[in-house]
Short mmCIF file of C-alpha atoms in Angstrom, two decimals:
data_model
loop_
_atom_site.label_atom_id
_atom_site.label_comp_id
_atom_site.label_asym_id
_atom_site.label_seq_id
_atom_site.Cartn_x
_atom_site.Cartn_y
_atom_site.Cartn_z
CA LEU A 1 15.33 -8.43 18.47
CA SER A 2 11.65 -9.89 17.85
CA LEU A 3 8.47 -8.79 19.74
CA LEU A 4 5.98 -10.74 17.49
CA TYR A 5 2.49 -10.23 17.81
CA CYS A 6 2.83 -8.13 20.74
CA THR A 7 -0.78 -7.14 20.40
CA SER A 8 -0.71 -4.55 23.39
CA LEU A 9 2.42 -3.01 22.84
CA SER A 10 1.67 0.77 21.85
CA SER A 11 4.94 2.37 21.80
CA ILE A 12 8.45 1.63 21.95
CA THR A 13 11.61 4.02 22.52
CA ILE A 14 15.11 2.67 21.68
CA PRO A 15 17.83 4.34 23.50
CA ASP A 16 19.93 7.32 21.93
CA THR A 17 23.13 4.93 22.56
CA VAL A 18 22.12 2.34 20.13
CA LYS A 19 24.07 3.39 16.49
CA THR A 20 22.82 0.07 14.63
CA ILE A 21 19.81 -1.93 14.59
CA ARG A 22 20.61 -4.92 12.68
CA ALA A 23 17.43 -6.54 12.67
CA PHE A 24 14.02 -5.39 14.82
CA ASN A 25 11.00 -7.35 14.29
CA LEU A 26 7.69 -5.91 15.30
CA ARG A 27 5.34 -8.00 13.29
CA GLY A 28 1.57 -8.29 14.04
CA CYS A 29 2.04 -5.65 16.79
CA LYS A 30 -1.42 -4.03 16.06
CA SER A 31 -1.68 -1.67 18.74
CA LEU A 32 1.94 0.01 17.87
CA LYS A 33 1.26 3.83 17.50
CA GLU A 34 4.62 5.11 17.99
CA ILE A 35 8.31 4.12 17.38
CA ARG A 36 11.01 6.50 18.67
CA LEU A 37 14.29 5.48 17.03
CA PRO A 38 17.74 6.84 18.44
CA LYS A 39 18.85 9.98 17.68
CA TYR A 40 22.24 8.99 16.51
CA LEU A 41 21.32 5.73 14.43
CA GLU A 42 23.49 4.97 11.58
CA THR A 43 22.20 1.92 10.13
CA VAL A 44 18.65 0.08 10.75
CA ARG A 45 16.79 -2.79 9.48
CA LEU A 46 13.10 -2.77 10.51
CA TYR A 47 10.39 -5.43 9.87
CA LEU A 48 6.94 -4.03 10.85
CA LYS A 49 4.63 -6.23 8.75
CA GLU A 50 0.93 -5.68 9.93
CA CYS A 51 1.35 -2.99 12.75
CA THR A 52 -2.03 -1.72 11.68
CA SER A 53 -2.02 1.20 14.03
CA LEU A 54 1.32 2.91 13.19
CA SER A 55 0.43 6.07 11.28
CA SER A 56 3.85 7.71 10.77
CA LEU A 57 7.64 6.96 11.22
CA ILE A 58 10.59 9.42 11.78
CA ILE A 59 14.07 8.24 10.47
CA PRO A 60 16.71 10.41 12.27
CA GLU A 61 18.90 12.67 10.33
CA SER A 62 21.72 10.35 11.35
CA VAL A 63 21.00 7.21 9.27
CA LYS A 64 23.15 6.88 6.17
CA GLN A 65 22.03 3.13 5.44
CA ILE A 66 18.51 1.36 5.63
CA THR A 67 19.08 -2.16 4.96
CA SER A 68 15.44 -3.03 5.08
CA LEU A 69 12.29 -1.34 5.98
CA VAL A 70 9.23 -3.73 5.97
CA PHE A 71 5.87 -1.96 6.53
CA GLU A 72 3.52 -4.58 4.42
CA GLY A 73 0.12 -4.33 5.93
CA CYS A 74 0.33 -1.27 8.18
CA THR A 75 -3.10 -0.18 6.76
CA SER A 76 -2.64 3.16 8.69
CA LEU A 77 0.68 4.14 7.55
CA LYS A 78 0.54 7.66 5.80
CA GLU A 79 4.06 9.09 6.17
CA ILE A 80 7.69 8.16 6.82
CA VAL A 81 9.86 10.99 6.99
CA PHE A 82 13.33 10.08 5.83
CA PRO A 83 16.61 11.80 6.12
CA ASP A 84 17.97 14.28 3.20
CA THR A 85 20.97 11.55 2.44
CA PHE A 86 20.62 8.01 2.85
CA LYS A 87 20.28 4.62 1.15
CA VAL A 88 17.57 1.87 1.31
CA GLY A 89 18.16 -1.59 0.63
CA ARG A 90 14.75 -2.76 0.48
CA LEU A 91 11.48 -0.79 1.10
CA ASP A 92 8.17 -2.67 1.22
CA LEU A 93 4.91 -0.44 1.45
CA SER A 94 2.58 -2.83 0.16
CA ASN A 95 -1.02 -2.33 1.62
CA THR A 96 -0.24 0.92 3.52
CA SER A 97 -1.80 4.35 3.02
CA ILE A 98 1.32 5.96 1.84
CA THR A 99 0.35 8.85 -1.00
CA SER A 100 3.93 10.22 -1.40
CA LEU A 101 7.73 9.37 -1.55
CA PRO A 102 10.48 11.55 -1.41
CA ASP A 103 12.16 12.96 -4.55
CA ASN A 104 15.37 11.51 -3.43
CA LEU A 105 14.71 7.97 -3.05
CA LYS A 106 17.09 5.46 -4.02
CA VAL A 107 16.52 1.83 -3.58
CA GLY A 108 19.34 -0.58 -3.88
CA GLY A 109 16.87 -3.31 -3.91
CA GLY A 110 13.08 -3.57 -4.39
CA LEU A 111 10.70 -0.96 -3.78
CA TYR A 112 6.97 -2.55 -3.30
CA LEU A 113 4.03 -0.42 -3.34
CA SER A 114 1.37 -3.10 -4.15
CA HIS A 115 -2.29 -2.12 -2.91
CA THR A 116 -1.25 1.45 -1.93
CA PRO A 117 -3.11 4.60 -2.97
CA ILE A 118 0.26 6.53 -4.38
CA LYS A 119 -0.54 8.14 -7.70
CA VAL A 120 2.71 9.81 -8.50
CA LEU A 121 6.58 8.79 -8.31
CA PRO A 122 9.48 10.51 -7.79
CA ASN A 123 10.99 12.21 -10.78
CA ASN A 124 14.85 10.66 -10.26
CA LEU A 125 13.38 7.26 -8.36
CA CYS A 126 16.06 4.53 -8.82
CA ALA A 127 15.17 0.76 -7.66
CA ASP A 128 16.35 -2.81 -8.86
CA CYS A 129 12.72 -3.86 -8.70
CA LEU A 130 9.70 -2.20 -8.57
CA ASP A 131 6.00 -3.41 -8.10
CA LEU A 132 3.28 -0.97 -8.39
CA SER A 133 0.79 -3.55 -9.12
CA HIS A 134 -2.85 -2.62 -7.74
CA THR A 135 -2.16 1.05 -7.48
CA LEU A 136 -3.35 4.42 -8.84
CA ILE A 137 -0.60 5.16 -10.90
CA THR A 138 -1.20 6.36 -14.41
CA SER A 139 2.19 7.23 -15.52
CA LEU A 140 5.95 6.98 -14.99
CA PRO A 141 8.58 9.37 -14.57
CA ASP A 142 10.80 9.91 -17.70
CA ASN A 143 14.00 9.71 -15.29
CA LEU A 144 12.62 6.21 -13.98
CA LYS A 145 15.82 3.87 -13.41
CA VAL A 146 14.81 0.12 -12.52
CA LYS A 147 17.35 -2.33 -13.01
CA TYR A 148 15.59 -5.77 -13.29
CA SER A 149 11.91 -5.71 -13.40
CA ILE A 150 8.56 -3.52 -12.97
CA ASP A 151 5.30 -4.84 -12.28
CA LEU A 152 2.57 -2.74 -13.36
CA SER A 153 -0.42 -4.95 -13.53
CA TYR A 154 -3.87 -3.82 -12.64
CA THR A 155 -2.63 -0.29 -12.89
CA LEU A 156 -3.91 2.78 -14.99
CA ILE A 157 -0.84 2.88 -16.92
CA THR A 158 -1.49 4.14 -20.45
CA SER A 159 2.29 4.65 -21.52
CA ILE A 160 5.78 3.76 -20.93
CA PRO A 161 8.74 6.25 -20.91
CA ASN A 162 10.63 5.95 -24.44
CA ASN A 163 14.21 5.60 -22.39
CA LEU A 164 13.10 2.92 -20.34
CA LYS A 165 15.52 -0.15 -20.02
CA ILE A 166 14.77 -3.03 -17.80
CA LYS A 167 16.94 -6.15 -17.76
CA ASN A 168 14.74 -8.65 -16.92
CA ARG A 169 10.58 -8.52 -16.92
CA LEU A 170 7.95 -6.06 -17.67
CA ASN A 171 4.71 -6.98 -16.30
CA LEU A 172 1.55 -4.93 -18.01
CA SER A 173 -1.09 -7.42 -17.63
CA HIS A 174 -4.79 -5.94 -17.14
CA THR A 175 -3.63 -2.28 -17.92
CA PRO A 176 -5.05 -0.18 -20.43
CA ILE A 177 -1.83 0.47 -22.48
CA THR A 178 -2.07 0.32 -26.14
CA SER A 179 1.27 0.83 -27.20
CA LEU A 180 4.82 0.65 -26.39
CA PRO A 181 7.85 2.86 -27.35
CA ASP A 182 9.93 1.18 -30.20
CA ASN A 183 13.20 1.33 -28.20
CA LEU A 184 11.89 -0.26 -25.43
CA LYS A 185 14.63 -2.73 -23.80
CA THR A 186 13.55 -5.65 -21.87
CA GLU A 187 13.90 -9.77 -21.90
CA ARG A 188 10.23 -10.34 -21.24
CA ILE A 189 7.15 -8.50 -21.37
CA ASN A 190 3.65 -9.75 -20.10
CA LEU A 191 0.59 -8.24 -22.05
CA SER A 192 -2.12 -10.61 -20.89
CA HIS A 193 -5.41 -8.91 -20.76
CA THR A 194 -4.26 -5.56 -21.92
#
């Protein structure tokens, strides 16, 4: 279902009989303030890009799999309430007002937090890719697990955890970092303008 650029749409309620939302695209619905997801929803994929009036979203406890949540450009978004046990495929919170993430967050794909006011990551965060560029992050948790790449460009990062292993790329351009751990494992590191 796509409701692209429905600029006067202010709320939407999906009936409780719906258990799966394969793709729901509400891009550019600038007046959208409220989305009520079904009580018994199990699987969801939402694209809410540029829904600039949306400030929060509650994901029902029944949800076990979130294939994709895209909130890029939802500049008023401050809170997402996640279920206690869930898995996210892709989570894009770029250009939102999100300041924190749940401790139990596990992302099977990419986690995109570019241009957010977030300062701290959950201790046990797991993701395939992590974009923290242009954030206020100053340190990474010791238990961070990122499989492929991390973009830390234009952050205030000053150190990298000793046990960090990244299969592909670590971008540290335009950071105040002064040293790297001896046992850091990655294929490529970008240190330009550090």
